[in-house]
Backbone as numpy.savetxt, mean C-alpha at the origin, in Angstrom:
# Nx Ny Nz CAx CAy CAz Cx Cy Cz
5.40 -10.47 9.33 5.66 -9.80 10.21 3.94 -10.41 10.81
3.17 -10.56 11.84 1.96 -10.68 11.60 1.32 -8.89 12.66
0.32 -9.03 12.81 -0.51 -7.66 12.92 -0.74 -7.52 13.84
-0.08 -6.19 14.21 0.10 -5.99 15.76 -1.52 -6.02 16.81
-1.44 -6.71 17.88 -2.76 -6.32 18.62 -2.23 -5.21 19.46
-3.54 -5.01 19.79 -3.82 -3.46 21.04 -2.88 -4.14 21.66
-2.32 -5.65 22.31 -1.80 -6.09 23.97 -0.72 -5.16 23.76
-0.30 -6.15 23.01 1.26 -6.11 22.22 1.56 -4.50 22.42
3.11 -5.16 23.08 3.96 -3.24 23.10 4.49 -2.50 21.44
3.53 -1.52 21.25 5.02 -1.46 20.14 5.65 -0.88 19.72
7.14 -2.39 18.77 8.39 -1.16 19.19 8.51 -0.68 17.54
8.78 0.53 18.77 9.40 2.08 17.32 10.41 2.50 16.95
11.22 2.29 15.81 12.80 2.73 15.90 12.06 4.40 15.11
13.12 5.55 15.63 13.62 6.32 15.12 14.83 7.16 14.43
14.77 7.37 13.08 15.75 7.64 13.04 15.13 9.85 12.39
15.94 10.07 13.39 16.15 11.54 13.37 17.75 12.40 12.92
18.04 13.59 11.94 19.52 13.60 12.22 19.35 14.13 12.63
18.62 14.70 12.78 18.10 16.01 14.39 18.48 16.09 15.20
19.25 16.46 16.42 19.31 15.46 17.50 18.34 15.57 18.52
18.24 17.31 18.24 17.18 17.88 19.42 15.55 17.17 18.82
15.53 16.31 17.47 14.02 16.36 17.16 14.20 15.23 17.05
15.26 14.29 16.55 14.96 12.89 17.77 14.58 12.56 19.25
15.20 14.10 20.32 14.73 13.69 21.30 13.66 13.64 21.94
13.20 14.96 21.16 11.74 15.11 21.85 10.67 13.63 21.00
10.53 13.02 19.90 10.37 12.02 19.28 10.91 11.03 20.66
11.58 10.59 20.75 10.93 9.12 21.46 10.69 9.79 22.90
10.68 11.72 23.13 10.99 11.79 24.53 8.14 10.89 24.51
7.39 11.40 23.48 6.58 11.78 23.18 6.16 9.59 23.41
7.01 9.06 22.70 7.25 7.57 23.07 7.20 6.77 24.38
7.88 7.80 25.04 8.42 7.37 26.79 6.69 7.36 27.72
6.09 8.15 27.17 4.91 8.87 27.85 3.87 8.48 27.64
4.09 7.46 26.88 2.71 5.91 26.60 3.48 4.66 26.79
1.70 4.25 27.25 3.13 2.39 27.85 2.86 1.93 26.93
2.20 2.17 25.50 1.50 0.86 23.97 3.12 0.74 23.20
4.24 1.97 23.52 5.05 2.27 22.43 6.01 1.88 23.37
7.70 1.86 22.65 8.89 1.62 23.19 9.45 1.99 21.86
10.66 1.81 22.23 11.46 2.69 21.48 13.05 2.29 21.39
13.00 0.94 19.96 13.84 0.36 20.18 15.03 1.20 18.95
16.28 0.45 19.17 16.96 0.49 17.60 17.23 0.35 17.18
17.27 -0.89 16.37 17.19 -1.18 14.81 15.28 -1.15 14.18
16.02 -0.82 12.95 14.84 -0.26 12.56 14.17 -1.55 11.90
15.69 -2.73 11.15 14.60 -3.96 11.73 13.75 -4.88 11.72
14.23 -4.82 13.20 13.11 -5.51 14.10 11.82 -4.23 14.52
11.68 -2.51 14.17 10.20 -2.65 14.78 9.13 -3.44 13.99
7.84 -2.06 14.10 7.44 -2.24 13.70 6.41 -1.80 13.13
7.08 0.56 13.88 6.58 1.23 12.94 8.47 2.14 12.81
8.84 2.62 11.90 10.25 3.33 11.94 9.30 4.23 11.79
9.34 5.35 12.24 9.58 7.19 12.73 10.78 7.80 11.93
10.96 8.24 10.41 11.71 9.22 10.12 11.36 10.42 10.15
12.04 11.11 10.62 11.96 12.39 10.72 12.38 13.34 9.67
12.52 13.74 8.53 13.25 14.81 7.42 12.44 16.62 7.85
13.72 17.17 6.59 12.85 18.79 6.66 11.86 18.78 5.62
12.46 18.36 4.52 12.15 17.51 2.92 12.59 16.01 2.60
10.51 16.28 2.05 10.91 14.51 1.64 10.78 14.36 -0.15
12.18 13.84 -0.74 12.66 13.18 -1.47 12.33 12.54 -2.23
13.02 12.11 -2.95 14.02 11.01 -3.87 15.67 10.82 -2.65
16.47 11.94 -2.35 16.90 10.24 -1.75 16.48 10.10 -0.58
16.03 10.80 0.06 15.17 9.42 1.85 14.35 8.11 1.22
13.50 8.46 0.06 12.73 7.38 -0.46 13.97 6.36 -1.03
15.43 7.25 -1.25 16.55 6.73 -1.39 16.59 5.41 0.21
16.33 6.38 0.80 16.90 6.20 2.48 16.55 4.54 2.72
15.24 4.66 2.47 14.26 3.91 3.84 14.91 2.51 3.81
14.94 1.73 2.19 15.10 0.12 2.06 16.38 0.24 3.41
17.73 1.62 3.31 18.26 1.42 4.49 18.02 0.63 5.64
17.18 1.54 5.96 15.98 1.58 7.62 16.09 0.22 7.21
15.32 -0.27 6.79 14.40 -1.50 6.92 13.88 -2.20 5.47
14.22 -2.94 5.56 14.58 -4.03 3.41 13.47 -5.19 3.74
12.81 -5.21 5.05 11.97 -6.35 4.98 9.93 -5.56 3.75
9.20 -6.68 3.12 8.92 -6.23 2.31 7.29 -5.77 3.45
7.65 -6.07 4.20 6.01 -4.93 5.38 6.29 -4.04 5.62
7.99 -3.35 6.29 7.89 -1.78 6.66 7.45 -1.29 6.56
7.13 -0.19 7.73 6.28 0.73 7.69 6.42 1.49 8.04
6.49 3.28 6.81 7.13 4.06 8.15 6.04 4.91 8.29
6.18 6.09 9.11 5.24 7.04 10.03 7.45 8.43 9.87
6.33 9.29 8.49 7.11 10.35 8.35 6.89 11.57 9.02
7.82 11.67 10.03 7.40 13.43 10.15 8.64 14.67 9.19
7.67 15.44 8.54 8.38 16.27 7.58 7.58 18.41 8.05
8.37 18.55 7.13 8.07 20.15 7.15 7.28 19.55 5.78
6.39 21.21 5.42 5.47 21.05 3.76 6.05 21.04 3.40
7.51 20.99 2.32 8.40 20.50 1.23 8.79 19.44 1.23
7.36 18.92 -0.55 7.74 17.53 -0.50 7.78 16.87 -1.65
8.80 17.01 -2.23 9.09 16.39 -2.77 9.80 15.60 -4.16
8.65 14.59 -2.63 8.69 13.47 -4.49 7.45 12.41 -4.41
7.33 11.46 -5.27 5.80 11.41 -5.76 5.19 10.20 -4.47
3.43 10.81 -5.03 3.35 10.43 -2.89 3.08 9.08 -3.27
2.40 8.34 -4.55 2.83 6.95 -4.96 3.63 6.19 -5.31
4.80 6.86 -5.67 6.11 5.84 -4.70 6.61 5.78 -3.51
6.02 6.94 -2.83 5.78 7.37 -1.25 5.73 5.59 0.04
4.29 5.61 -1.38 3.59 4.28 -0.78 3.97 3.23 -0.78
4.70 3.02 -2.30 5.57 1.78 -2.38 6.72 1.47 -1.13
6.56 3.05 -1.11 8.36 2.54 -0.15 7.90 2.30 1.06
6.56 2.03 1.39 6.82 1.56 2.78 5.67 3.27 3.45
5.97 3.92 3.20 5.35 4.99 4.36 3.77 4.82 4.46
3.43 5.46 5.40 2.12 3.98 5.58 1.43 5.74 6.12
2.46 6.98 6.72 1.79 7.92 7.61 2.34 8.98 7.58
1.44 10.55 6.82 2.76 11.40 7.46 2.35 12.74 8.57
3.17 13.04 9.04 3.12 14.53 9.72 3.76 15.63 9.31
2.36 16.04 9.03 3.85 17.05 9.19 4.48 18.15 10.53
5.42 19.13 10.32 6.04 19.00 12.24 5.37 20.62 12.94
4.76 21.19 11.84 4.37 22.67 12.21 2.94 22.49 12.85
2.37 21.17 13.04 1.41 21.33 13.94 0.85 19.82 14.40
2.44 19.46 14.71 2.38 18.23 14.94 2.02 17.81 16.66
1.55 17.29 17.65 1.39 17.71 18.36 2.00 15.58 18.68
2.22 15.61 20.25 2.64 14.22 20.86 1.77 13.16 20.61
-0.32 13.49 21.38 -1.29 13.63 20.33 -1.27 13.01 19.86
-1.56 13.53 18.95 -1.51 12.65 17.23 -0.82 12.12 16.82
0.65 12.12 17.09 1.78 11.45 16.94 1.33 9.81 17.26
0.98 9.26 18.19 0.94 8.28 19.25 -0.03 7.07 18.38
-1.26 8.02 18.47 -2.27 7.96 17.61 -2.42 7.48 15.92
-1.52 7.92 15.24 -0.70 8.13 13.80 -0.01 6.49 14.42
0.39 6.89 14.58 1.35 4.68 15.06 1.00 3.92 15.09
-0.04 3.55 16.34 -1.26 3.40 16.73 -2.38 1.78 15.12
-2.87 3.29 14.85 -2.89 3.11 13.37 -2.79 2.47 11.83
-0.97 2.87 12.49 -0.78 2.07 11.53 -0.40 0.84 11.22
0.31 0.52 12.70 0.60 -0.29 13.70 -0.61 -1.79 13.45
-2.16 -1.30 13.40 -2.78 -1.94 12.86 -3.02 -2.09 11.39
-2.66 -2.09 10.89 -2.81 -1.83 9.38 -3.55 -0.31 8.45
-3.34 0.08 9.07 -3.73 1.69 8.64 -2.82 2.30 8.69
-3.69 3.39 8.08 -2.62 4.77 7.29 -3.52 6.28 7.33
-1.89 7.30 7.03 -2.69 8.48 7.66 -1.85 10.10 6.69
-2.33 10.13 5.29 -1.97 11.09 4.80 -2.73 12.91 5.23
-2.37 13.33 4.98 -2.82 14.56 4.80 -3.54 15.07 3.80
-4.12 16.20 3.64 -5.36 16.05 2.55 -4.57 16.75 1.37
-3.85 17.37 1.53 -2.73 18.17 0.39 -2.14 16.33 -0.36
-1.47 16.20 0.81 -0.89 14.71 -0.07 -2.22 13.44 -0.69
-3.19 13.57 -0.11 -3.63 12.30 -0.44 -4.94 12.54 -1.82
-4.65 14.35 -1.76 -5.36 14.31 -3.15 -4.09 14.50 -4.91
-2.99 14.21 -3.83 -2.21 13.91 -4.97 -1.77 12.56 -4.62
-1.93 11.95 -4.23 -1.43 10.51 -4.74 -3.10 10.52 -6.09
-4.46 10.78 -5.53 -5.44 9.81 -6.45 -5.14 11.01 -7.87
-4.51 11.88 -7.81 -4.33 12.18 -9.72 -3.18 11.53 -9.78
-2.57 11.05 -9.51 -1.33 10.18 -9.52 -2.15 8.84 -10.18
-2.75 8.23 -8.74 -4.05 7.58 -8.97 -4.98 7.32 -10.68
-5.06 8.43 -11.37 -6.28 9.08 -12.12 -4.69 9.51 -13.01
-4.04 9.07 -13.75 -3.19 9.82 -14.83 -2.41 8.16 -14.95
-2.52 7.78 -13.84 -1.52 6.29 -14.19 -2.67 4.73 -14.68
-4.15 5.39 -14.77 -5.24 4.75 -15.04 -5.24 5.00 -16.06
-5.67 6.62 -16.84 -5.82 7.09 -17.60 -4.85 6.96 -19.48
-2.87 6.90 -17.73 -2.01 7.29 -19.12 -1.84 5.40 -19.99
-1.33 4.96 -18.07 -0.87 3.57 -19.01 -1.85 2.35 -18.59
-3.54 1.74 -17.70 -4.11 1.01 -17.78 -4.74 1.07 -19.53
-5.82 2.55 -19.49 -6.85 2.18 -20.18 -6.58 2.46 -21.08
-5.41 2.81 -21.77 -4.60 2.38 -23.53 -4.48 0.80 -23.47
-4.20 0.16 -22.09 -4.34 -1.83 -23.08 -5.33 -2.32 -22.34
-6.29 -1.44 -22.44 -7.64 -2.48 -22.20 -7.10 -2.67 -19.96
-6.62 -2.50 -19.37 -6.61 -3.05 -18.74 -6.91 -2.13 -17.46
-7.56 -3.10 -16.02 -8.49 -2.01 -14.83 -7.73 -1.68 -14.00
-7.14 -1.15 -13.39 -6.87 -1.08 -11.77 -6.53 -2.07 -11.41
-7.04 -3.50 -11.38 -6.68 -3.96 -10.10 -5.46 -4.83 -11.09
-4.98 -4.30 -13.22 -3.80 -5.14 -13.92 -4.53 -5.86 -14.71
-5.87 -6.33 -14.67 -7.85 -7.93 -15.26 -8.15 -6.65 -16.39
-8.54 -6.85 -17.59 -8.05 -6.49 -18.38 -10.55 -6.46 -19.12
-11.28 -5.57 -19.27 -12.88 -5.55 -19.22 -13.25 -6.97 -19.32
-12.32 -7.82 -20.36 -12.62 -9.14 -21.77 -13.00 -9.67 -20.52
-11.03 -9.48 -19.49 -10.71 -11.24 -18.60 -12.62 -11.46 -17.73
-13.02 -9.82 -16.65 -13.19 -9.87 -15.77 -14.74 -10.05 -16.64
-15.12 -9.61 -18.01 -17.14 -10.42 -18.35 -16.62 -10.86 -18.61
-15.71 -12.39 -18.62 -15.38 -14.38 -18.37 -15.37 -14.47 -17.62
-14.57 -14.22 -16.80 -14.45 -14.67 -15.04 -16.08 -14.76 -14.48
-16.81 -13.98 -14.11 -17.60 -13.78 -13.77 -19.28 -14.41 -14.84
-19.36 -14.85 -16.19 -19.50 -15.21 -16.15 -19.06 -17.02 -15.51
-18.20 -17.30 -16.09 -17.19 -18.45 -15.59 -18.14 -18.47 -13.58
-17.91 -17.61 -13.23 -18.70 -17.60 -11.78 -20.73 -17.77 -11.20
-20.80 -17.41 -13.07 -22.53 -18.00 -12.88 -22.66 -19.26 -12.88
-21.83 -20.08 -13.02 -21.69 -21.38 -13.86 -21.98 -21.44 -15.27
-21.45 -20.68 -15.81 -21.57 -20.67 -17.41 -20.82 -21.68 -18.36
-21.04 -22.45 -19.01 -19.57 -23.86 -19.63 -19.28 -22.76 -20.94
-18.51 -23.04 -21.57 -17.43 -21.77 -22.42 -18.45 -21.95 -23.61
-18.78 -22.64 -23.73 -19.42 -22.37 -25.95 -20.73 -21.65 -24.09
-21.41 -21.59 -23.88 -22.50 -20.66 -23.54 -21.62 -18.65 -23.15
-20.82 -18.74 -22.30 -19.78 -17.59 -22.35 -19.32 -17.80 -24.26
-19.54 -18.33 -24.60 -18.22 -17.68 -26.29 -19.56 -17.00 -26.96
-20.43 -17.34 -26.35 -21.82 -17.09 -27.59 -22.69 -15.19 -26.72
-22.58 -15.12 -25.39 -22.66 -14.57 -24.78 -22.38 -13.88 -25.22
-20.85 -13.42 -24.97 -19.71 -12.71 -25.57 -19.47 -12.43 -27.72
-19.72 -12.94 -28.13 -19.94 -13.15 -29.18 -18.35 -13.08 -29.55
-17.88 -14.55 -28.60 -16.30 -14.30 -28.73 -16.35 -15.96 -29.47
-15.39 -16.15 -30.21 -15.27 -18.15 -30.50 -15.46 -18.76 -29.24
-14.84 -19.89 -28.71 -14.84 -20.46 -27.58 -13.38 -20.34 -27.01
-12.73 -20.41 -28.75 -10.58 -20.64 -28.64 -10.18 -19.43 -27.41
-11.16 -18.36 -28.50 -10.44 -17.27 -27.53 -11.10 -17.49 -25.97
-12.51 -17.48 -25.70 -12.76 -17.84 -24.43 -11.56 -18.70 -23.39
-11.07 -19.38 -24.52 -10.41 -20.69 -23.38 -8.40 -19.18 -22.89
-8.56 -19.09 -24.36 -7.27 -17.94 -24.36 -7.41 -17.28 -22.95
-8.23 -16.55 -23.22 -8.84 -15.10 -21.93 -8.34 -16.10 -20.85
-9.09 -16.81 -20.65 -8.68 -17.50 -19.06 -7.34 -18.57 -19.19
-6.91 -18.93 -19.82 -5.31 -19.39 -19.68 -4.26 -17.52 -19.29
-4.70 -17.16 -20.59 -3.58 -16.46 -20.53 -4.13 -15.84 -18.68
-5.16 -15.24 -19.15 -5.60 -14.34 -17.00 -4.60 -15.90 -14.86
-4.81 -16.75 -16.45 -4.49 -18.11 -15.13 -2.56 -18.02 -14.97
-2.39 -17.59 -15.64 -0.88 -16.98 -16.36 -0.24 -17.12 -15.33
-0.97 -15.22 -15.75 -0.48 -14.34 -15.13 -0.42 -14.01 -13.76
-1.78 -14.09 -12.96 -1.82 -14.33 -12.00 -1.57 -15.77 -11.33
-0.59 -16.20 -12.07 -0.31 -17.67 -11.35 -2.01 -18.49 -10.58
-2.14 -19.22 -11.46 -4.10 -19.19 -10.30 -4.16 -20.83 -11.09
-4.76 -21.99 -10.32 -4.29 -23.20 -10.42 -5.50 -23.11 -11.38
-6.68 -23.23 -11.10 -7.23 -23.92 -12.47 -8.58 -22.95 -11.97
-10.32 -22.87 -12.34 -11.69 -21.71 -13.00 -11.42 -21.68 -11.77
-11.33 -22.47 -10.84 -12.20 -21.85 -9.31 -11.27 -20.91 -8.72
-10.03 -21.52 -8.99 -9.25 -20.63 -7.87 -9.85 -19.02 -8.59
-9.47 -18.65 -9.72 -9.79 -17.68 -10.48 -11.38 -17.20 -10.27
-12.60 -18.05 -10.43 -13.18 -17.29 -9.44 -13.16 -17.06 -7.80
-12.26 -17.56 -7.73 -12.62 -17.29 -6.15 -10.91 -16.38 -5.77
-10.11 -15.63 -7.00 -9.35 -14.64 -6.32 -10.93 -13.31 -7.24
-11.21 -13.30 -8.24 -12.00 -12.27 -9.20 -12.93 -12.23 -7.15
-13.83 -12.16 -7.26 -14.31 -12.33 -6.20 -13.11 -11.66 -4.32
-12.76 -11.70 -4.12 -11.02 -11.97 -2.91 -11.45 -10.26 -3.16
-11.03 -9.85 -4.67 -9.94 -9.12 -4.83 -11.70 -8.00 -5.94
-12.75 -8.55 -5.40 -13.55 -7.56 -6.07 -13.44 -6.47 -7.43
-13.35 -8.27 -8.03 -12.80 -7.94 -9.32 -14.68 -8.49 -10.30
-15.51 -8.77 -9.20 -16.63 -9.32 -9.81 -17.47 -9.65 -8.40
């Protein structure tokens, strides 16, 4: 689905087991002409999920509400958070609002932010997410010689020299590798990332900020 434009009406689905909470959330939508409630999460630009506690059971429920790869959820929750923040993001959670600090203005602003491709997490959850990223880097990526992008430092070094226009023999000499090793590094990288040729590999590296 293309990114929502400001001139469009944002289609919002609301899931809330508590009917009183649901009525309150829908009321907020009705007071903003940029937003419109629809019943189907599959067709929504954003799905609001209101729960007392965010845990694994809620994460498991999200694909049933909307299983599109681009699904975007805004969670309104109590402060009992028992799910991994990184897993929540993987499941499409783009913003979290605490119920005890909820206001209609913040709610509608958050919906617009998420629709435009942004996100919003409370500071405590941002901290947890950073800790999880650091732990993944320390315990999973670093022991395997990988960066956060899943590309090894050796591959980055080779790509940087390819981007400078160096021949394979020059790269091998510069990095103290054999020319065969340089070819192996490039081939492994291009096969893993499904890159067509060296030019495609360099373009990918530039676009993703590797070099």
